Amino acid sequence: MSFRLADSHTHLDEPELRHQKEAVLARAREAGVALVINVGIGRENSRHAVATAARFPEVYASVGVHPHGAAKVQPQDLEALAKLAAHPKVVAVGEIGLDFYRRRSPEKVQEHWFMEQLALAHDLKKPVVIHTREATAATLKILREGRRHLWGGVMHCFQGDLSEAMAFLDLGLFLSFSGVLTFPKAEPLRQVARHVPLDRVLVETDCPYLAPQPWRGKTNEPAYVTATARNLAQLHNLDLEETARLTWQNTLKAFGLDGKGEDIQPSAEPKA
Ligand SMILES: [Zn+2]
Ligand SMILES: [Zn+2]
């Protein structure tokens, strides 16, 4: 294998994947995917994300409550997240943000817990993993008001236009492209991806959701991030190796893992 890839956003502890993590990560290694960020979506799920990271050398974790769950958050959940974040393999707070598309929680409540978790990330000196859907203006407003307090972060599954991309880059954030980049109807997004600087771009699966072509509709897994990386490579007239190298470096940078890259050696035998 002449390249190694990082999958910057996964949910290995969702029901579709959690009973087959060994096999899923073995297939990832075979495909060249040597670093996986496992992202929490709630207090319990974040606990699982950290346990999985503790078990597999190539897996790191992010802890947070997804905007869908905002209506059910209790103040003590934030204390629990802070405790979890003390684990050495927790690299970020997230995913947090705003989702005005599904609106599973009221907008004001989402905004409240987004800001609370941004403050938590600031206290912990950790970057954030941000989810935003049909809420770009509100997301930007909150991030801009708190920009002095940001320790960096990633706009995950980025699907905005070029001006939105530039606004988030302006805040010092990275943009992460998912399998959506490979969808036939995603030509506008591919145009955006063509124009963003390659030192600020990551790739992700968001597995088990959003499988890229040619696996669309199937359960997504980290091995499939290769399809998104290949697509990004084509858009920039680069080979896969160079794209893998760049996005790998960016992922290390985004999650404060600089200098640890050589230590991330996936073992065939995970810790029991
Ligand atoms: Zn998300
Ligand atoms: Zn996600």
GROMACS .gro file of C-alpha atoms and ligand atoms in nm:
model
  274
    1MET     CA    1   0.000   0.000   0.000
    2SER     CA    2   0.159   0.325  -0.106
    3PHE     CA    3  -0.084   0.551   0.076
    4ARG     CA    4  -0.265   0.578   0.406
    5LEU     CA    5  -0.592   0.756   0.454
    6ALA     CA    6  -0.771   0.907   0.750
    7ASP     CA    7  -1.148   0.882   0.789
    8SER     CA    8  -1.219   1.200   0.983
    9HIS     CA    9  -1.578   1.122   1.087
   10THR     CA   10  -1.736   0.787   1.172
   11HIS     CA   11  -1.996   0.642   1.407
   12LEU     CA   12  -1.854   0.298   1.479
   13ASP     CA   13  -2.085   0.255   1.777
   14GLU     CA   14  -2.409   0.290   1.587
   15PRO     CA   15  -2.613  -0.033   1.573
   16GLU     CA   16  -2.519  -0.107   1.209
   17LEU     CA   17  -2.146  -0.123   1.290
   18ARG     CA   18  -2.098  -0.183   1.659
   19HIS     CA   19  -2.117  -0.562   1.645
   20GLN     CA   20  -1.862  -0.592   1.365
   21LYS     CA   21  -1.596  -0.338   1.457
   22GLU     CA   22  -1.304  -0.582   1.424
   23ALA     CA   23  -1.409  -0.681   1.072
   24VAL     CA   24  -1.490  -0.324   0.971
   25LEU     CA   25  -1.151  -0.197   1.091
   26ALA     CA   26  -0.970  -0.491   0.929
   27ARG     CA   27  -1.130  -0.400   0.596
   28ALA     CA   28  -1.034  -0.036   0.656
   29ARG     CA   29  -0.668  -0.132   0.711
   30GLU     CA   30  -0.674  -0.344   0.397
   31ALA     CA   31  -0.805  -0.043   0.202
   32GLY     CA   32  -0.529   0.181   0.343
   33VAL     CA   33  -0.741   0.359   0.604
   34ALA     CA   34  -0.509   0.386   0.903
   35LEU     CA   35  -0.674   0.654   1.120
   36VAL     CA   36  -1.040   0.678   1.217
   37ILE     CA   37  -1.212   0.946   1.426
   38ASN     CA   38  -1.511   0.795   1.608
   39VAL     CA   39  -1.763   1.068   1.682
   40GLY     CA   40  -2.015   1.069   1.966
   41ILE     CA   41  -2.372   1.188   1.916
   42GLY     CA   42  -2.491   1.176   2.277
   43ARG     CA   43  -2.369   1.113   2.630
   44GLU     CA   44  -2.400   0.733   2.620
   45ASN     CA   45  -2.284   0.707   2.261
   46SER     CA   46  -1.981   0.922   2.346
   47ARG     CA   47  -1.894   0.682   2.627
   48HIS     CA   48  -1.898   0.398   2.374
   49ALA     CA   49  -1.693   0.605   2.129
   50VAL     CA   50  -1.420   0.651   2.390
   51ALA     CA   51  -1.423   0.282   2.484
   52THR     CA   52  -1.379   0.189   2.118
   53ALA     CA   53  -1.093   0.435   2.083
   54ALA     CA   54  -0.929   0.286   2.391
   55ARG     CA   55  -0.947  -0.056   2.230
   56PHE     CA   56  -0.819   0.010   1.879
   57PRO     CA   57  -0.487   0.192   1.825
   58GLU     CA   58  -0.597   0.362   1.503
   59VAL     CA   59  -0.925   0.494   1.648
   60TYR     CA   60  -0.957   0.831   1.824
   61ALA     CA   61  -1.277   0.971   1.972
   62SER     CA   62  -1.478   1.290   1.984
   63VAL     CA   63  -1.742   1.345   2.254
   64GLY     CA   64  -2.056   1.553   2.227
   65VAL     CA   65  -2.432   1.576   2.186
   66HIS     CA   66  -2.573   1.602   1.833
   67PRO     CA   67  -2.830   1.880   1.774
   68HIS     CA   68  -3.099   1.614   1.722
   69GLY     CA   69  -3.066   1.523   2.089
   70ALA     CA   70  -3.057   1.880   2.221
   71ALA     CA   71  -3.406   1.872   2.370
   72LYS     CA   72  -3.306   1.589   2.604
   73VAL     CA   73  -2.974   1.727   2.729
   74GLN     CA   74  -2.935   1.767   3.105
   75PRO     CA   75  -2.674   1.999   3.256
   76GLN     CA   76  -2.500   1.698   3.413
   77ASP     CA   77  -2.447   1.553   3.065
   78LEU     CA   78  -2.188   1.823   3.004
   79GLU     CA   79  -2.001   1.722   3.318
   80ALA     CA   80  -2.008   1.364   3.194
   81LEU     CA   81  -1.866   1.472   2.857
   82ALA     CA   82  -1.592   1.670   3.031
   83LYS     CA   83  -1.495   1.361   3.231
   84LEU     CA   84  -1.489   1.148   2.916
   85ALA     CA   85  -1.274   1.408   2.743
   86ALA     CA   86  -0.998   1.346   2.995
   87HIS     CA   87  -0.920   1.019   2.818
   88PRO     CA   88  -0.599   1.060   2.616
   89LYS     CA   89  -0.763   0.937   2.297
   90VAL     CA   90  -1.036   1.202   2.298
   91VAL     CA   91  -0.932   1.462   2.043
   92ALA     CA   92  -1.239   1.684   2.002
   93VAL     CA   93  -1.583   1.792   2.121
   94GLY     CA   94  -1.859   1.694   1.878
   95GLU     CA   95  -2.055   1.642   1.692
   96ILE     CA   96  -2.230   1.957   1.795
   97GLY     CA   97  -2.415   2.218   1.592
   98LEU     CA   98  -2.751   2.301   1.443
   99ASP     CA   99  -2.991   2.099   1.229
  100PHE     CA  100  -3.287   2.307   1.114
  101TYR     CA  101  -3.368   2.052   0.844
  102ARG     CA  102  -3.497   1.771   1.060
  103ARG     CA  103  -3.569   1.999   1.359
  104ARG     CA  104  -3.585   1.713   1.605
  105SER     CA  105  -3.518   1.966   1.879
  106PRO     CA  106  -3.642   2.329   1.890
  107GLU     CA  107  -3.402   2.578   1.728
  108LYS     CA  108  -3.344   2.781   2.045
  109VAL     CA  109  -3.266   2.468   2.244
  110GLN     CA  110  -3.021   2.353   1.974
  111GLU     CA  111  -2.851   2.692   1.981
  112HIS     CA  112  -2.826   2.685   2.359
  113TRP     CA  113  -2.650   2.347   2.374
  114PHE     CA  114  -2.435   2.428   2.072
  115MET     CA  115  -2.301   2.732   2.259
  116GLU     CA  116  -2.265   2.540   2.585
  117GLN     CA  117  -2.062   2.271   2.411
  118LEU     CA  118  -1.850   2.531   2.231
  119ALA     CA  119  -1.772   2.671   2.574
  120LEU     CA  120  -1.690   2.322   2.698
  121ALA     CA  121  -1.449   2.271   2.406
  122HIS     CA  122  -1.288   2.603   2.489
  123ASP     CA  123  -1.240   2.504   2.853
  124LEU     CA  124  -1.094   2.170   2.744
  125LYS     CA  125  -0.876   2.337   2.479
  126LYS     CA  126  -1.012   2.099   2.218
  127PRO     CA  127  -1.124   2.151   1.860
  128VAL     CA  128  -1.489   2.101   1.767
  129VAL     CA  129  -1.666   1.880   1.514
  130ILE     CA  130  -1.958   2.076   1.375
  131HIS     CA  131  -2.276   1.952   1.211
  132THR     CA  132  -2.486   2.212   1.031
  133ARG     CA  133  -2.785   2.150   0.811
  134GLU     CA  134  -3.004   2.429   0.671
  135ALA     CA  135  -2.864   2.642   0.951
  136THR     CA  136  -2.555   2.803   0.802
  137ALA     CA  137  -2.642   3.161   0.896
  138ALA     CA  138  -2.717   3.074   1.258
  139THR     CA  139  -2.409   2.850   1.280
  140LEU     CA  140  -2.184   3.123   1.142
  141LYS     CA  141  -2.332   3.382   1.375
  142ILE     CA  142  -2.262   3.171   1.682
  143LEU     CA  143  -1.912   3.076   1.564
  144ARG     CA  144  -1.823   3.434   1.478
  145GLU     CA  145  -1.938   3.561   1.818
  146GLY     CA  146  -1.721   3.299   1.983
  147ARG     CA  147  -1.432   3.289   1.737
  148ARG     CA  148  -1.176   3.408   1.990
  149HIS     CA  149  -1.262   3.104   2.197
  150LEU     CA  150  -1.223   2.845   1.922
  151TRP     CA  151  -0.943   2.595   1.937
  152GLY     CA  152  -1.008   2.506   1.575
  153GLY     CA  153  -1.236   2.243   1.435
  154VAL     CA  154  -1.399   2.073   1.141
  155MET     CA  155  -1.716   2.144   0.946
  156HIS     CA  156  -1.816   1.784   0.892
  157CYS     CA  157  -1.997   1.655   0.584
  158PHE     CA  158  -1.960   1.996   0.426
  159GLN     CA  159  -2.226   2.058   0.160
  160GLY     CA  160  -2.243   2.437   0.137
  161ASP     CA  161  -2.157   2.673  -0.145
  162LEU     CA  162  -1.822   2.841  -0.206
  163SER     CA  163  -1.900   3.157  -0.006
  164GLU     CA  164  -2.003   2.943   0.292
  165ALA     CA  165  -1.686   2.737   0.250
  166MET     CA  166  -1.477   3.054   0.257
  167ALA     CA  167  -1.663   3.185   0.564
  168PHE     CA  168  -1.583   2.869   0.760
  169LEU     CA  169  -1.223   2.863   0.637
  170ASP     CA  170  -1.199   3.225   0.751
  171LEU     CA  171  -1.281   3.109   1.102
  172GLY     CA  172  -0.982   2.877   1.086
  173LEU     CA  173  -1.193   2.565   1.045
  174PHE     CA  174  -1.127   2.266   0.821
  175LEU     CA  175  -1.386   2.135   0.574
  176SER     CA  176  -1.457   1.764   0.557
  177PHE     CA  177  -1.612   1.609   0.247
  178SER     CA  178  -1.820   1.293   0.271
  179GLY     CA  179  -1.944   1.040   0.017
  180VAL     CA  180  -2.194   1.301  -0.099
  181LEU     CA  181  -1.907   1.430  -0.315
  182THR     CA  182  -1.942   1.117  -0.532
  183PHE     CA  183  -2.318   1.142  -0.588
  184PRO     CA  184  -2.423   1.212  -0.949
  185LYS     CA  185  -2.631   1.515  -0.850
  186ALA     CA  186  -2.350   1.671  -0.644
  187GLU     CA  187  -2.191   1.864  -0.930
  188PRO     CA  188  -2.228   2.198  -0.744
  189LEU     CA  189  -2.049   2.052  -0.442
  190ARG     CA  190  -1.772   1.917  -0.666
  191GLN     CA  191  -1.728   2.269  -0.804
  192VAL     CA  192  -1.685   2.393  -0.448
  193ALA     CA  193  -1.438   2.113  -0.366
  194ARG     CA  194  -1.233   2.212  -0.671
  195HIS     CA  195  -1.184   2.561  -0.531
  196VAL     CA  196  -1.104   2.503  -0.166
  197PRO     CA  197  -0.739   2.499  -0.059
  198LEU     CA  198  -0.612   2.145  -0.019
  199ASP     CA  199  -0.435   2.222   0.305
  200ARG     CA  200  -0.775   2.271   0.472
  201VAL     CA  201  -0.966   1.967   0.349
  202LEU     CA  202  -1.044   1.633   0.511
  203VAL     CA  203  -1.238   1.330   0.393
  204GLU     CA  204  -1.488   1.127   0.592
  205THR     CA  205  -1.747   0.856   0.559
  206ASP     CA  206  -1.997   0.959   0.833
  207CYS     CA  207  -2.052   0.583   0.839
  208PRO     CA  208  -2.284   0.395   0.872
  209TYR     CA  209  -2.464   0.670   0.677
  210LEU     CA  210  -2.403   0.824   0.335
  211ALA     CA  211  -2.209   0.549   0.156
  212PRO     CA  212  -2.033   0.690  -0.151
  213GLN     CA  213  -2.074   0.561  -0.503
  214PRO     CA  214  -2.051   0.273  -0.592
  215TRP     CA  215  -2.176   0.155  -0.251
  216ARG     CA  216  -2.458   0.406  -0.219
  217GLY     CA  217  -2.751   0.269  -0.021
  218LYS     CA  218  -2.535   0.014   0.162
  219THR     CA  219  -2.409   0.036   0.519
  220ASN     CA  220  -2.114   0.271   0.495
  221GLU     CA  221  -1.779   0.190   0.661
  222PRO     CA  222  -1.434   0.352   0.685
  223ALA     CA  223  -1.287   0.151   0.394
  224TYR     CA  224  -1.520   0.339   0.161
  225VAL     CA  225  -1.356   0.674   0.234
  226THR     CA  226  -1.119   0.579  -0.049
  227ALA     CA  227  -1.397   0.659  -0.299
  228THR     CA  228  -1.434   1.014  -0.166
  229ALA     CA  229  -1.056   1.064  -0.161
  230ARG     CA  230  -1.034   0.938  -0.520
  231ASN     CA  231  -1.303   1.182  -0.624
  232LEU     CA  232  -1.128   1.472  -0.452
  233ALA     CA  233  -0.802   1.369  -0.620
  234GLN     CA  234  -0.965   1.383  -0.963
  235LEU     CA  235  -1.111   1.726  -0.893
  236HIS     CA  236  -0.762   1.857  -0.818
  237ASN     CA  237  -0.581   1.657  -1.087
  238LEU     CA  238  -0.379   1.477  -0.824
  239ASP     CA  239  -0.314   1.110  -0.770
  240LEU     CA  240  -0.471   0.927  -0.479
  241GLU     CA  241  -0.136   0.901  -0.297
  242GLU     CA  242  -0.087   1.278  -0.287
  243THR     CA  243  -0.448   1.339  -0.185
  244ALA     CA  244  -0.417   1.078   0.089
  245ARG     CA  245  -0.096   1.239   0.214
  246LEU     CA  246  -0.252   1.587   0.226
  247THR     CA  247  -0.578   1.486   0.391
  248TRP     CA  248  -0.386   1.268   0.639
  249GLN     CA  249  -0.172   1.564   0.743
  250ASN     CA  250  -0.478   1.788   0.765
  251THR     CA  251  -0.658   1.538   0.986
  252LEU     CA  252  -0.362   1.520   1.225
  253LYS     CA  253  -0.352   1.899   1.235
  254ALA     CA  254  -0.728   1.942   1.280
  255PHE     CA  255  -0.736   1.705   1.579
  256GLY     CA  256  -0.410   1.810   1.740
  257LEU     CA  257  -0.239   1.483   1.651
  258ASP     CA  258   0.059   1.647   1.482
  259GLY     CA  259   0.370   1.455   1.555
  260LYS     CA  260   0.171   1.148   1.653
  261GLY     CA  261   0.124   1.032   1.295
  262GLU     CA  262   0.407   0.783   1.310
  263ASP     CA  263   0.273   0.636   1.633
  264ILE     CA  264  -0.062   0.549   1.480
  265GLN     CA  265   0.011   0.193   1.392
  266PRO     CA  266  -0.302  -0.011   1.354
  267SER     CA  267  -0.253  -0.353   1.502
  268ALA     CA  268  -0.417  -0.658   1.356
  269GLU     CA  269  -0.501  -0.766   1.709
  270PRO     CA  270  -0.700  -0.505   1.897
  271LYS     CA  271  -0.684  -0.493   2.274
  272ALA     CA  272  -0.959  -0.707   2.423
  273ZN      ZN  273  -2.355   1.517   1.128
  274ZN      ZN  274  -2.188   1.226   1.204
   0.00000   0.00000   0.00000
